[in-house]
Tab-separated table of C-alpha atoms in Angstrom:
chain	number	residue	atom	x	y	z
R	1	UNK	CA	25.177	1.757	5.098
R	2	UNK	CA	23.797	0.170	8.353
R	3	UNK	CA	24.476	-3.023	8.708
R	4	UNK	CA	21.300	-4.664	10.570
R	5	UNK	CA	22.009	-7.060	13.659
R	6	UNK	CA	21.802	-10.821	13.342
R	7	UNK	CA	17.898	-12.235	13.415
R	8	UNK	CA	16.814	-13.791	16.986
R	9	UNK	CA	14.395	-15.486	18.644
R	10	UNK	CA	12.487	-12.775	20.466
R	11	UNK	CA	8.884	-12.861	20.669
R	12	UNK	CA	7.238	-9.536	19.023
R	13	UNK	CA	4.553	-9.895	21.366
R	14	UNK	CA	6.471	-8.846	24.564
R	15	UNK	CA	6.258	-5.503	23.376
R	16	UNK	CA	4.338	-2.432	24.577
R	17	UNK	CA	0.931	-2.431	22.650
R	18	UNK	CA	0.338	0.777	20.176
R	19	UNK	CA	-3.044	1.157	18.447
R	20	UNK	CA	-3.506	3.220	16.274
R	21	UNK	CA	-4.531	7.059	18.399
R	22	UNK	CA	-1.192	6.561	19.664
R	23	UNK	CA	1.104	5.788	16.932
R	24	UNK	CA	-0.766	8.969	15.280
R	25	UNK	CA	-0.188	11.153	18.516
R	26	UNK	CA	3.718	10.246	18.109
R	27	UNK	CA	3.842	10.857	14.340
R	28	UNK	CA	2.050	14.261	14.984
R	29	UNK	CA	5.451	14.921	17.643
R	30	UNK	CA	7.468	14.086	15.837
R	31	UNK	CA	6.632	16.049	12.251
R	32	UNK	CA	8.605	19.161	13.383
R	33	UNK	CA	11.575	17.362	13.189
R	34	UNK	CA	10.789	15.865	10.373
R	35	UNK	CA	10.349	19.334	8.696
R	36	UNK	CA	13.435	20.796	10.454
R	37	UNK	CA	15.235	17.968	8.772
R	38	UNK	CA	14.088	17.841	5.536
R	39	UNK	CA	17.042	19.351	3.831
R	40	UNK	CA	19.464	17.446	5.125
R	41	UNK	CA	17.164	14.267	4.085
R	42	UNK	CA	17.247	15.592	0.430
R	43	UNK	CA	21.327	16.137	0.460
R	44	UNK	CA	21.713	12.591	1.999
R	45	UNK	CA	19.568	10.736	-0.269
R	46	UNK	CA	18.456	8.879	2.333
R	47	UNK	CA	16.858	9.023	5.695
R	48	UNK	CA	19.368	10.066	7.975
R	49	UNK	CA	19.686	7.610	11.107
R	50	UNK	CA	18.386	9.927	13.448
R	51	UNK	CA	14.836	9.727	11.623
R	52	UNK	CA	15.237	6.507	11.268
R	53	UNK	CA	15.241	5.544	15.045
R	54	UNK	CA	12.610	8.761	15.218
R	55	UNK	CA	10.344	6.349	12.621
R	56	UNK	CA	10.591	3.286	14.758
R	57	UNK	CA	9.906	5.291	18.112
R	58	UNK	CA	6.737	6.315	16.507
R	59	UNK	CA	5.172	2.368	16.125
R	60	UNK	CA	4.444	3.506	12.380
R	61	UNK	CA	6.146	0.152	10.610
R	62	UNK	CA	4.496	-2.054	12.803
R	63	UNK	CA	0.786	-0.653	11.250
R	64	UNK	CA	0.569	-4.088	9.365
R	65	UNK	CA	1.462	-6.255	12.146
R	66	UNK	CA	-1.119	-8.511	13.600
R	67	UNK	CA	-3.260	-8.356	16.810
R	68	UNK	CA	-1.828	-11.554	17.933
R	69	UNK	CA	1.250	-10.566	17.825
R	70	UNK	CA	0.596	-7.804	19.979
R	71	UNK	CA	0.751	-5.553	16.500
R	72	UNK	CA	-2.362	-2.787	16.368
R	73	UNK	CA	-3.133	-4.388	12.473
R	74	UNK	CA	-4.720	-1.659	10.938
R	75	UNK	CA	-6.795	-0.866	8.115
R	76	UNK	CA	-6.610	0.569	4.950
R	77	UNK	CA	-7.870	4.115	6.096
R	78	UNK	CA	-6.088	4.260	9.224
R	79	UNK	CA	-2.544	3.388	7.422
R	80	UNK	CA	-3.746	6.773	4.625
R	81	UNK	CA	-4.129	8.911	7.642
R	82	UNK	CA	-0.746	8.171	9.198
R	83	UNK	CA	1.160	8.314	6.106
R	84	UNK	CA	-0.562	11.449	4.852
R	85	UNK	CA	0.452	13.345	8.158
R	86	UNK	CA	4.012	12.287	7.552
R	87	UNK	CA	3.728	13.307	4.296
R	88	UNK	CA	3.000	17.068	5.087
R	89	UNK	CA	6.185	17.247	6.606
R	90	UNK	CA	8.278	15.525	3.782
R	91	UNK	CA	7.228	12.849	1.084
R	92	UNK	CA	10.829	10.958	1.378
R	93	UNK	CA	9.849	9.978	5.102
R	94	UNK	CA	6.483	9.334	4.335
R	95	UNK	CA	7.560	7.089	1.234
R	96	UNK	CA	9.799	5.233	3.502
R	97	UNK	CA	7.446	5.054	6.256
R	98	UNK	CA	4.639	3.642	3.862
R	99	UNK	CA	7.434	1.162	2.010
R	100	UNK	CA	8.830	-0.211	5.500
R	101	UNK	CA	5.431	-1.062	6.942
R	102	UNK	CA	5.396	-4.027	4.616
R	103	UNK	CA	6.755	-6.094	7.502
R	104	UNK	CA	3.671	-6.853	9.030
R	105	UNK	CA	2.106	-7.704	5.531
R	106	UNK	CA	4.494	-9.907	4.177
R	107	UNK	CA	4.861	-11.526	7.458
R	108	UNK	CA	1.332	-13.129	6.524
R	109	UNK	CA	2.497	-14.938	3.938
R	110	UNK	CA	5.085	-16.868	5.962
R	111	UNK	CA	4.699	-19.809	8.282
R	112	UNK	CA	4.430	-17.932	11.837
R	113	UNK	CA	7.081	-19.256	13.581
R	114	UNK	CA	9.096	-18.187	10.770
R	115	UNK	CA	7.849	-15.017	10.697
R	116	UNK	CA	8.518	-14.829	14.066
R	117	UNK	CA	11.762	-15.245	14.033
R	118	UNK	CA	12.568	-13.137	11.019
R	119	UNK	CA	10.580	-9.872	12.540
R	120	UNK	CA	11.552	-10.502	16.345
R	121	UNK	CA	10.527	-6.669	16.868
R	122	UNK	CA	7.295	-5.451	15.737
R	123	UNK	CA	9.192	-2.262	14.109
R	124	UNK	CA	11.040	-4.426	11.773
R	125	UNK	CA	11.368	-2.710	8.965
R	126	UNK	CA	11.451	-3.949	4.992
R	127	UNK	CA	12.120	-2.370	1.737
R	128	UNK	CA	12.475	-3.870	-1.802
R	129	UNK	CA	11.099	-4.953	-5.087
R	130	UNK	CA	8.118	-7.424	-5.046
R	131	UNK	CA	7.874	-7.803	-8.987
R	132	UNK	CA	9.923	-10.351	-10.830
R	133	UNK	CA	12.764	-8.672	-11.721
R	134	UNK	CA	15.145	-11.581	-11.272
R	135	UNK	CA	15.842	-15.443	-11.426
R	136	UNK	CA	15.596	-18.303	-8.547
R	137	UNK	CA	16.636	-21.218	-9.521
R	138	UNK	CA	15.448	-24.390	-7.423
R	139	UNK	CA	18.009	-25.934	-5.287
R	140	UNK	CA	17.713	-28.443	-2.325
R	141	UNK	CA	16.736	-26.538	0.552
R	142	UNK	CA	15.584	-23.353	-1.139
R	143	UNK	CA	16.393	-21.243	-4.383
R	144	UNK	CA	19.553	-19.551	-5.536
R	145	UNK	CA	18.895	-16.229	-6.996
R	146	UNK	CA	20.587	-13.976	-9.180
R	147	UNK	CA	19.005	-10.322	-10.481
R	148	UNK	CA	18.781	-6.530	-10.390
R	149	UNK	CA	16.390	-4.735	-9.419
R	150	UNK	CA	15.189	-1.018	-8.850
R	151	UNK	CA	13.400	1.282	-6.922
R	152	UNK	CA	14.444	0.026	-3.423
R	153	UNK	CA	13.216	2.348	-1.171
R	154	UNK	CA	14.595	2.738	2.314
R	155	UNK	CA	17.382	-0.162	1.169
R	156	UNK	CA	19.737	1.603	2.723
R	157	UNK	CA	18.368	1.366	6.428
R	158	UNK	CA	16.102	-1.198	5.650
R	159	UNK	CA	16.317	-4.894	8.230
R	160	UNK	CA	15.158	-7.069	5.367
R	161	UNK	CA	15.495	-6.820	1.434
R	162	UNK	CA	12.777	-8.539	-0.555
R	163	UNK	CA	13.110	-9.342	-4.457
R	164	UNK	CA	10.596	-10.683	-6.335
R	165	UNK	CA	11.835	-13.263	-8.950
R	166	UNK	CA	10.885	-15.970	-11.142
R	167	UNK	CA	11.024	-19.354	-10.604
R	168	UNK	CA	12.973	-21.770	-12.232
R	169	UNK	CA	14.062	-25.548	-11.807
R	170	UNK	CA	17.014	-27.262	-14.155
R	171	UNK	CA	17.202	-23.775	-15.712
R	172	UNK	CA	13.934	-23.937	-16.962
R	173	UNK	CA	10.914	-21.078	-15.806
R	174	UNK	CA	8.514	-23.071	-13.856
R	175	UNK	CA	4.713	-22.143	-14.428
R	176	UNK	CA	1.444	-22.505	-12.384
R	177	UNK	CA	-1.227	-24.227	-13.298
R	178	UNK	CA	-2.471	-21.859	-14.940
R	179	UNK	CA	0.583	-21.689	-17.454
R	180	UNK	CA	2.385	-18.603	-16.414
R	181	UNK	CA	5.421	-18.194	-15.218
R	182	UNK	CA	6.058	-18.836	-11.031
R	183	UNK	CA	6.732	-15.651	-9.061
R	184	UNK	CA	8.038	-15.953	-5.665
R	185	UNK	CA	9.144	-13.025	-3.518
R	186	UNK	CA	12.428	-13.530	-1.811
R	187	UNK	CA	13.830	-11.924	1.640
R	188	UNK	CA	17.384	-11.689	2.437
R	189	UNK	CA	18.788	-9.001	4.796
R	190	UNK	CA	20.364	-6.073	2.997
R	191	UNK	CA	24.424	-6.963	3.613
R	192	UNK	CA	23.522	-10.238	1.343
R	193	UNK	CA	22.991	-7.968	-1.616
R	194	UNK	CA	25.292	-5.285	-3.286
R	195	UNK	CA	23.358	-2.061	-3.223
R	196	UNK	CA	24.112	0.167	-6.095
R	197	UNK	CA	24.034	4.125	-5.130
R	198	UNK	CA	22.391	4.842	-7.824
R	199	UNK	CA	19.476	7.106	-6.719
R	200	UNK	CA	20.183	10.654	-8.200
R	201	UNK	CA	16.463	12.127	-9.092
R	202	UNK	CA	14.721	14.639	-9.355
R	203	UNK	CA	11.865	14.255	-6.022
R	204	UNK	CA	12.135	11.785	-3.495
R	205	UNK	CA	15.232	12.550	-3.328
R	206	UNK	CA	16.011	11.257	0.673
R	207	UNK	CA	14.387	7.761	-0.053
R	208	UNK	CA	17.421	6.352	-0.652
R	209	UNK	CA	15.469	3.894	-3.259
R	210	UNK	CA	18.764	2.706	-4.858
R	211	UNK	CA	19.262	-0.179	-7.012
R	212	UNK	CA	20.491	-3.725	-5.759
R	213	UNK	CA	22.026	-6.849	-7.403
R	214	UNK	CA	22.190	-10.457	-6.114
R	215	UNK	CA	24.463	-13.346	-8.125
R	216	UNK	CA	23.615	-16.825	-6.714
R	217	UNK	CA	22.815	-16.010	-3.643
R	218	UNK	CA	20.876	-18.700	-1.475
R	219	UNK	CA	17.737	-17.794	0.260
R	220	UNK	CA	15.864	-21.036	2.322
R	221	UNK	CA	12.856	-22.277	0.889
R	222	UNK	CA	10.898	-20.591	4.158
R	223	UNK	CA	11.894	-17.047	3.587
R	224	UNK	CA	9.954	-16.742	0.268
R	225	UNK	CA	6.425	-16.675	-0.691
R	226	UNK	CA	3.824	-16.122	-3.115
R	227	UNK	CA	1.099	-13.541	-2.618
R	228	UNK	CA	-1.441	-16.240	-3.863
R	229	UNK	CA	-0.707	-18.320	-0.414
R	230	UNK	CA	-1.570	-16.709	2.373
R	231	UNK	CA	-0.811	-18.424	5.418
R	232	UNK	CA	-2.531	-15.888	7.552
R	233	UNK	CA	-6.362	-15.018	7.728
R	234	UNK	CA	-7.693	-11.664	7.877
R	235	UNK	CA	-8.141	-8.333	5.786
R	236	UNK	CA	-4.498	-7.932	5.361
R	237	UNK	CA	-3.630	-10.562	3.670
R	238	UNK	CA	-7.365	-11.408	1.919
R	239	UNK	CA	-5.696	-9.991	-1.145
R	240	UNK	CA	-2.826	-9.668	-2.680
R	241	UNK	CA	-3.151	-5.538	-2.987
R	242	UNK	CA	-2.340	-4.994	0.720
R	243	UNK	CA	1.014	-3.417	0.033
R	244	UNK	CA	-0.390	-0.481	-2.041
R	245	UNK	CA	-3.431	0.490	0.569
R	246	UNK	CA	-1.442	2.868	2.300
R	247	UNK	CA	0.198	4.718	-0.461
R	248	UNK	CA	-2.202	7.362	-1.235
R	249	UNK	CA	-1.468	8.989	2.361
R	250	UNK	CA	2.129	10.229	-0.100
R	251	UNK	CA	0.049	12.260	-2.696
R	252	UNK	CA	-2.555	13.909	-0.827
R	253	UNK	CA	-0.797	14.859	2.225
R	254	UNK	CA	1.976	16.325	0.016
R	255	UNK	CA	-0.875	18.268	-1.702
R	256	UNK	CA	-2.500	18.925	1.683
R	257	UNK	CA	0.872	20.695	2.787
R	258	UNK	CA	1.039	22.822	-0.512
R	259	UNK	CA	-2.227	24.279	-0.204
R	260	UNK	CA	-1.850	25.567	3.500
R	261	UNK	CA	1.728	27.162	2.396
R	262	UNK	CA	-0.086	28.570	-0.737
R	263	UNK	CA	-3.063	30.226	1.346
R	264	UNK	CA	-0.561	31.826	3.653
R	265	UNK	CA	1.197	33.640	0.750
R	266	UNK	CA	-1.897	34.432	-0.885
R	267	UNK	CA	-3.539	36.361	2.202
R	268	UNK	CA	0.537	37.692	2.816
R	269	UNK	CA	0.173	39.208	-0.676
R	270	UNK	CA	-3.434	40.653	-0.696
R	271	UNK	CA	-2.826	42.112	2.333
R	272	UNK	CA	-0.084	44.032	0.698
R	273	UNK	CA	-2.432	44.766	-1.982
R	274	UNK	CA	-0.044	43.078	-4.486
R	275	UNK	CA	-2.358	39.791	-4.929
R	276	UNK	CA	-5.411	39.653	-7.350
R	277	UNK	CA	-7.795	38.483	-5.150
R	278	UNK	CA	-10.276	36.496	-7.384
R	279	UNK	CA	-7.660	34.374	-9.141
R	280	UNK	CA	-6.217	33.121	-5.607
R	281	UNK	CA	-9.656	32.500	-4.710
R	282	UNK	CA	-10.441	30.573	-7.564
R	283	UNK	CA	-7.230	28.685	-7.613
R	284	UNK	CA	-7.270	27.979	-4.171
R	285	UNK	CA	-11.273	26.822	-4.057
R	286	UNK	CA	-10.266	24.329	-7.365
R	287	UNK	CA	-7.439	23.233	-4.876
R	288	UNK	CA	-9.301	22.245	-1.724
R	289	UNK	CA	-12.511	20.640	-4.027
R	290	UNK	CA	-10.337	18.751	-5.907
R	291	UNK	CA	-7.795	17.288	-2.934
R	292	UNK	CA	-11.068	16.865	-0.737
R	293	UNK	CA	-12.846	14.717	-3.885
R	294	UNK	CA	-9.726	12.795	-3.723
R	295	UNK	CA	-9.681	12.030	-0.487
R	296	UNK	CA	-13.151	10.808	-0.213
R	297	UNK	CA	-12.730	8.589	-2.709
R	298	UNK	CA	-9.551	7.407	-1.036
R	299	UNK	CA	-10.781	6.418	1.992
R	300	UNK	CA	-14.801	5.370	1.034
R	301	UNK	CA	-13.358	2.839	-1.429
R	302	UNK	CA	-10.651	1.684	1.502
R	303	UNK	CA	-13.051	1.425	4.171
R	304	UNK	CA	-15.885	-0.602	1.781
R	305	UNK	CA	-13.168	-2.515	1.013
R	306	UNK	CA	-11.830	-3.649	4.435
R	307	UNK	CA	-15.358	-3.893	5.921
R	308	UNK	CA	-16.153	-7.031	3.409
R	309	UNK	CA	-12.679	-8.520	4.038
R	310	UNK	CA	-12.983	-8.188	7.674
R	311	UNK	CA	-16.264	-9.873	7.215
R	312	UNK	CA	-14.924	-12.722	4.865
R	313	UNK	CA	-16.915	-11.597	1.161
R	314	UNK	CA	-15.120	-11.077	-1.950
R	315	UNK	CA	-14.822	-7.920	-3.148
R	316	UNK	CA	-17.361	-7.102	-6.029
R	317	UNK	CA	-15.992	-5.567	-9.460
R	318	UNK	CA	-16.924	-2.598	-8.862
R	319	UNK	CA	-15.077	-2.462	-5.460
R	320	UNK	CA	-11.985	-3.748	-6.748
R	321	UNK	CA	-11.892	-1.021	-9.277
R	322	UNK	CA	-12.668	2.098	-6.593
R	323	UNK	CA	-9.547	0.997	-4.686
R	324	UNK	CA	-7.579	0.829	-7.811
R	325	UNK	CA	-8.797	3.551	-9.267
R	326	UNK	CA	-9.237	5.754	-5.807
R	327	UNK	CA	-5.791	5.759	-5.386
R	328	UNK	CA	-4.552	6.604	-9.306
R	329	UNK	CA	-6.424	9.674	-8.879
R	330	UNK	CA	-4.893	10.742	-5.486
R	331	UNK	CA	-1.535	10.423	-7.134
R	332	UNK	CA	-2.785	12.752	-10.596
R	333	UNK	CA	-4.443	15.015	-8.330
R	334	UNK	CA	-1.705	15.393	-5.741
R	335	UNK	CA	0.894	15.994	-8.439
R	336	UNK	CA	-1.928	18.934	-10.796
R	337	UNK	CA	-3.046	20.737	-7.143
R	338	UNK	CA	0.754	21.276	-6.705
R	339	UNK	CA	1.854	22.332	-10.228
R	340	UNK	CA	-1.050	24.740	-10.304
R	341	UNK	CA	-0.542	26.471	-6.677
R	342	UNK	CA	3.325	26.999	-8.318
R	343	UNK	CA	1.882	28.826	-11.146
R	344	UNK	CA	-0.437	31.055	-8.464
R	345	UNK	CA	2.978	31.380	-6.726
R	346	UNK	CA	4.871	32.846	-9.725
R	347	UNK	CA	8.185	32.953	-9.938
R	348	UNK	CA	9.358	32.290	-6.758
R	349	UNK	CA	8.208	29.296	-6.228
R	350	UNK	CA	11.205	27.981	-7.868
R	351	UNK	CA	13.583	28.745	-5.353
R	352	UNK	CA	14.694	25.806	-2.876
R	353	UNK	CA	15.752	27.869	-0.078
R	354	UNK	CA	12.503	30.351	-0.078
R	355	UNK	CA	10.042	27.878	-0.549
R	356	UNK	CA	8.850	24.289	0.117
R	357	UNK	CA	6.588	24.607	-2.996
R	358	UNK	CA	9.738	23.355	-5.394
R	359	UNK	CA	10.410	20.123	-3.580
R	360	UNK	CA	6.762	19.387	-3.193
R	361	UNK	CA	6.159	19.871	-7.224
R	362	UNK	CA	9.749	17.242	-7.600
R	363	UNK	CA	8.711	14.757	-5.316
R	364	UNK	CA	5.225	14.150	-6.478
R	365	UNK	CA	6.302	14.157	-10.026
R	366	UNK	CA	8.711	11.438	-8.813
R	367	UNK	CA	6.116	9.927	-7.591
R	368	UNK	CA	3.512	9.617	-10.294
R	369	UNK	CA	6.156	7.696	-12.192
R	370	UNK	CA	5.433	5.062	-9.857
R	371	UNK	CA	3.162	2.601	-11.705
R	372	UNK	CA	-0.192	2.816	-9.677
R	373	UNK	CA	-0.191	6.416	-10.846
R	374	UNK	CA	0.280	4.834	-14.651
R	375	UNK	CA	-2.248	5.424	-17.529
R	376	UNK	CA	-2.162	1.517	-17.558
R	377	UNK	CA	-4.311	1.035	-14.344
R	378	UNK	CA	-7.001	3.141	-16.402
R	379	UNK	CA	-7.147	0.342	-18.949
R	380	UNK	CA	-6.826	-2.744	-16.261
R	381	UNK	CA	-9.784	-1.438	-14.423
R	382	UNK	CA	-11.851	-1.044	-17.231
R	383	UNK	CA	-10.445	-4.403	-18.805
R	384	UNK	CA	-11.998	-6.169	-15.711
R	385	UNK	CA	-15.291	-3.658	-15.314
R	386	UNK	CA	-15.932	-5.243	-18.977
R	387	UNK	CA	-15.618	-8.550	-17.817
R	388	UNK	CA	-11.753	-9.333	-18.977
R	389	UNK	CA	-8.901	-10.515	-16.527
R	390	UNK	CA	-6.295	-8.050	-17.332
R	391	UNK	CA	-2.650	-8.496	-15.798
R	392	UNK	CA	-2.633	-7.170	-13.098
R	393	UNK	CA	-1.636	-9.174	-10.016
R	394	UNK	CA	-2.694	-6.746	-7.212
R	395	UNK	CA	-5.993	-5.122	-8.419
């Protein structure tokens, strides 16, 4: 695994400024490699190094990173677009891309000469667990913390590892004031946990999102936070959600990529006279309604959404819910516009090595285990539509 270098005191905002056109105009270079290299990302299980330094060259993990830092901090939208082009090359960068752009994010929630220290490049990169999957037990100076956790993407070339835990003090859970239990995230860099290779799946194969264990391990009080303290201002870190904005770009440009391969083959096999014409049609005019309906929800509910943060109102209900909700669908309907171009295909869409139609169908069925693309967000949203606070800490 590579082992990341020791944290200094550089200033992030010595570095060359990339907004957004420009960290798009590198991602678009950079997606034949990408494609050229997908096979080898699969067989790895991880993002080989050389896309990993491709990644960073790019500016895409330092989307969330603020203006005065020198970062481009962008919204919602522009974050969809960036991922979803990555994502038409292969989902496992794209997943990593969208998982390691947390820096910027979680940098918000950290005193900012901390933060500066910790992210001393603005293409830091972060991977991990945010949900309280493990134990930190109060001790002078900071916590010691103990767990397991799952689903660490990009762990395995990842600069920092965060873990979200619970709190607890004289081995009892502490609770807010509102009587539930404390949740704090913790960052450590990844040597200070044992990573587990345990990522053998199905889809997403190459991003690396193996398992990792901690047993007492000390992490200072200032490299954890809560996502109910902000310590930044802004649209970023207004709410508590701004790690999941960006993950949408996954489903739909997967989906985007599936239909353009399926509409070659198509016209290849009418031309032959060996297609039926009015069942590709139909197939393929379900396709591009249903992705483009996706989409628009996608990115209307993202950009409503960061135009009242930006301008300092609370979200209404009903625009909590569209996010939410927006970006369930993208997921369902990424992962049924694929599995119904592979029955158009036939047959041979099942074969690796003749068709990127198979890995496309794995990887977003992968992903919609993922728990924004759960039944369960259908019942939270309606929960709080009908005036209830359901559990869930990021809608």
């Amino acid at each position: 695994m590579e082992m990341t270098a020791a944290v200094t005191k550089s200033s992030p905002a010595s570095e060359e400024y990339l907004d957004a056109s420009e960290i798009m105009r590198r991602v678009r270079e950079a997606l034949p490699t990408i494609r050229a290299k997908a096979t080898e990302i699969e067989q790895a299980r991880r993002l080989t190094q050389e896309i990993v330094v491709l990644l960073r060259s790019t500016g895409v993990f330092r989307m969330n990173m603020p203006r005065s830092w020198g970062g481009p901090e962008m919204s919602g939208s522009e974050q969809v677009r960036i991922i979803e082009e990555i994502a038409t090359a292969d989902a496992s960068v794209a997943w990593c891309a969208m998982i390691g752009t947390d820096s910027g994010i979680y940098s918000g929630f950290l005193q900012d000469d901390v933060a500066r220290r910790m992210f001393h490049r603005l293409d830091t990169i972060t991977a991990g667990w945010v949900f309280p999957a493990g134990k930190a037990e109060r001790v002078a100076g900071g916590y010691r913390m103990s767990g397991h956790w799952r689903f660490g993407s990009g762990c395995t070339h990842a600069d920092w590892l965060v873990a979200g835990c619970t709190v607890h003090e004289r081995g009892d859970v502490r609770r807010t004031r509102d009587g539930k239990p404390e949740w704090r995230v913790l960052i450590a860099q990844p040597h200070d946990y044992d990573i587990i290779d345990t990522w053998h799946t199905t889809g997403l194969a190459g991003s690396g999102s193996c398992d990792y264990t901690a047993d007492g391990l000390f992490v200072p009080e200032e490299r954890s936070f809560s996502f109910y303290e902000p310590k930044r201002g802004g649209p970023t870190n207004a709410q508590p959600d701004a790690v999941l904005r960006k993950m949408s770009g996954v489903p739909l440009g997967a989906a985007r990529a599936a239909i353009d391969y399926a509409r070659t083959v198509a016209a290849e096999r009418i031309a032959s006279g060996r297609g039926a014409e009015t069942r590709f049609w139909t197939i393929l005019s379900r396709c591009e309604m249903e992705l483009g309906s996706a989409r628009a929800y996608v990115y209307a509910s993202l950009d409503r959404q960061w135009e009242r943060l930006t301008a300092g109102q609370p979200l209404t209900t009903d625009e909590r819910i569209a996010v939410s909700l927006s970006r369930y669908q993208a997921f369902r309907a990424g992962r049924n516009i694929i599995s119904r171009l592979s029955d158009m295909v036939g047959g041979s869409s099942v074969y690796v090595q003749r068709t990127p139609l198979e890995r496309y169908l794995r990887d977003l069925t992968t992903a919609c285990q993922h728990a924004v693309a759960q039944e369960e967000n259908l019942e939270f949203a309606g929960e709080l539509l009908l005036g209830g606070t359901p559990n869930a800490p990021f809608l």
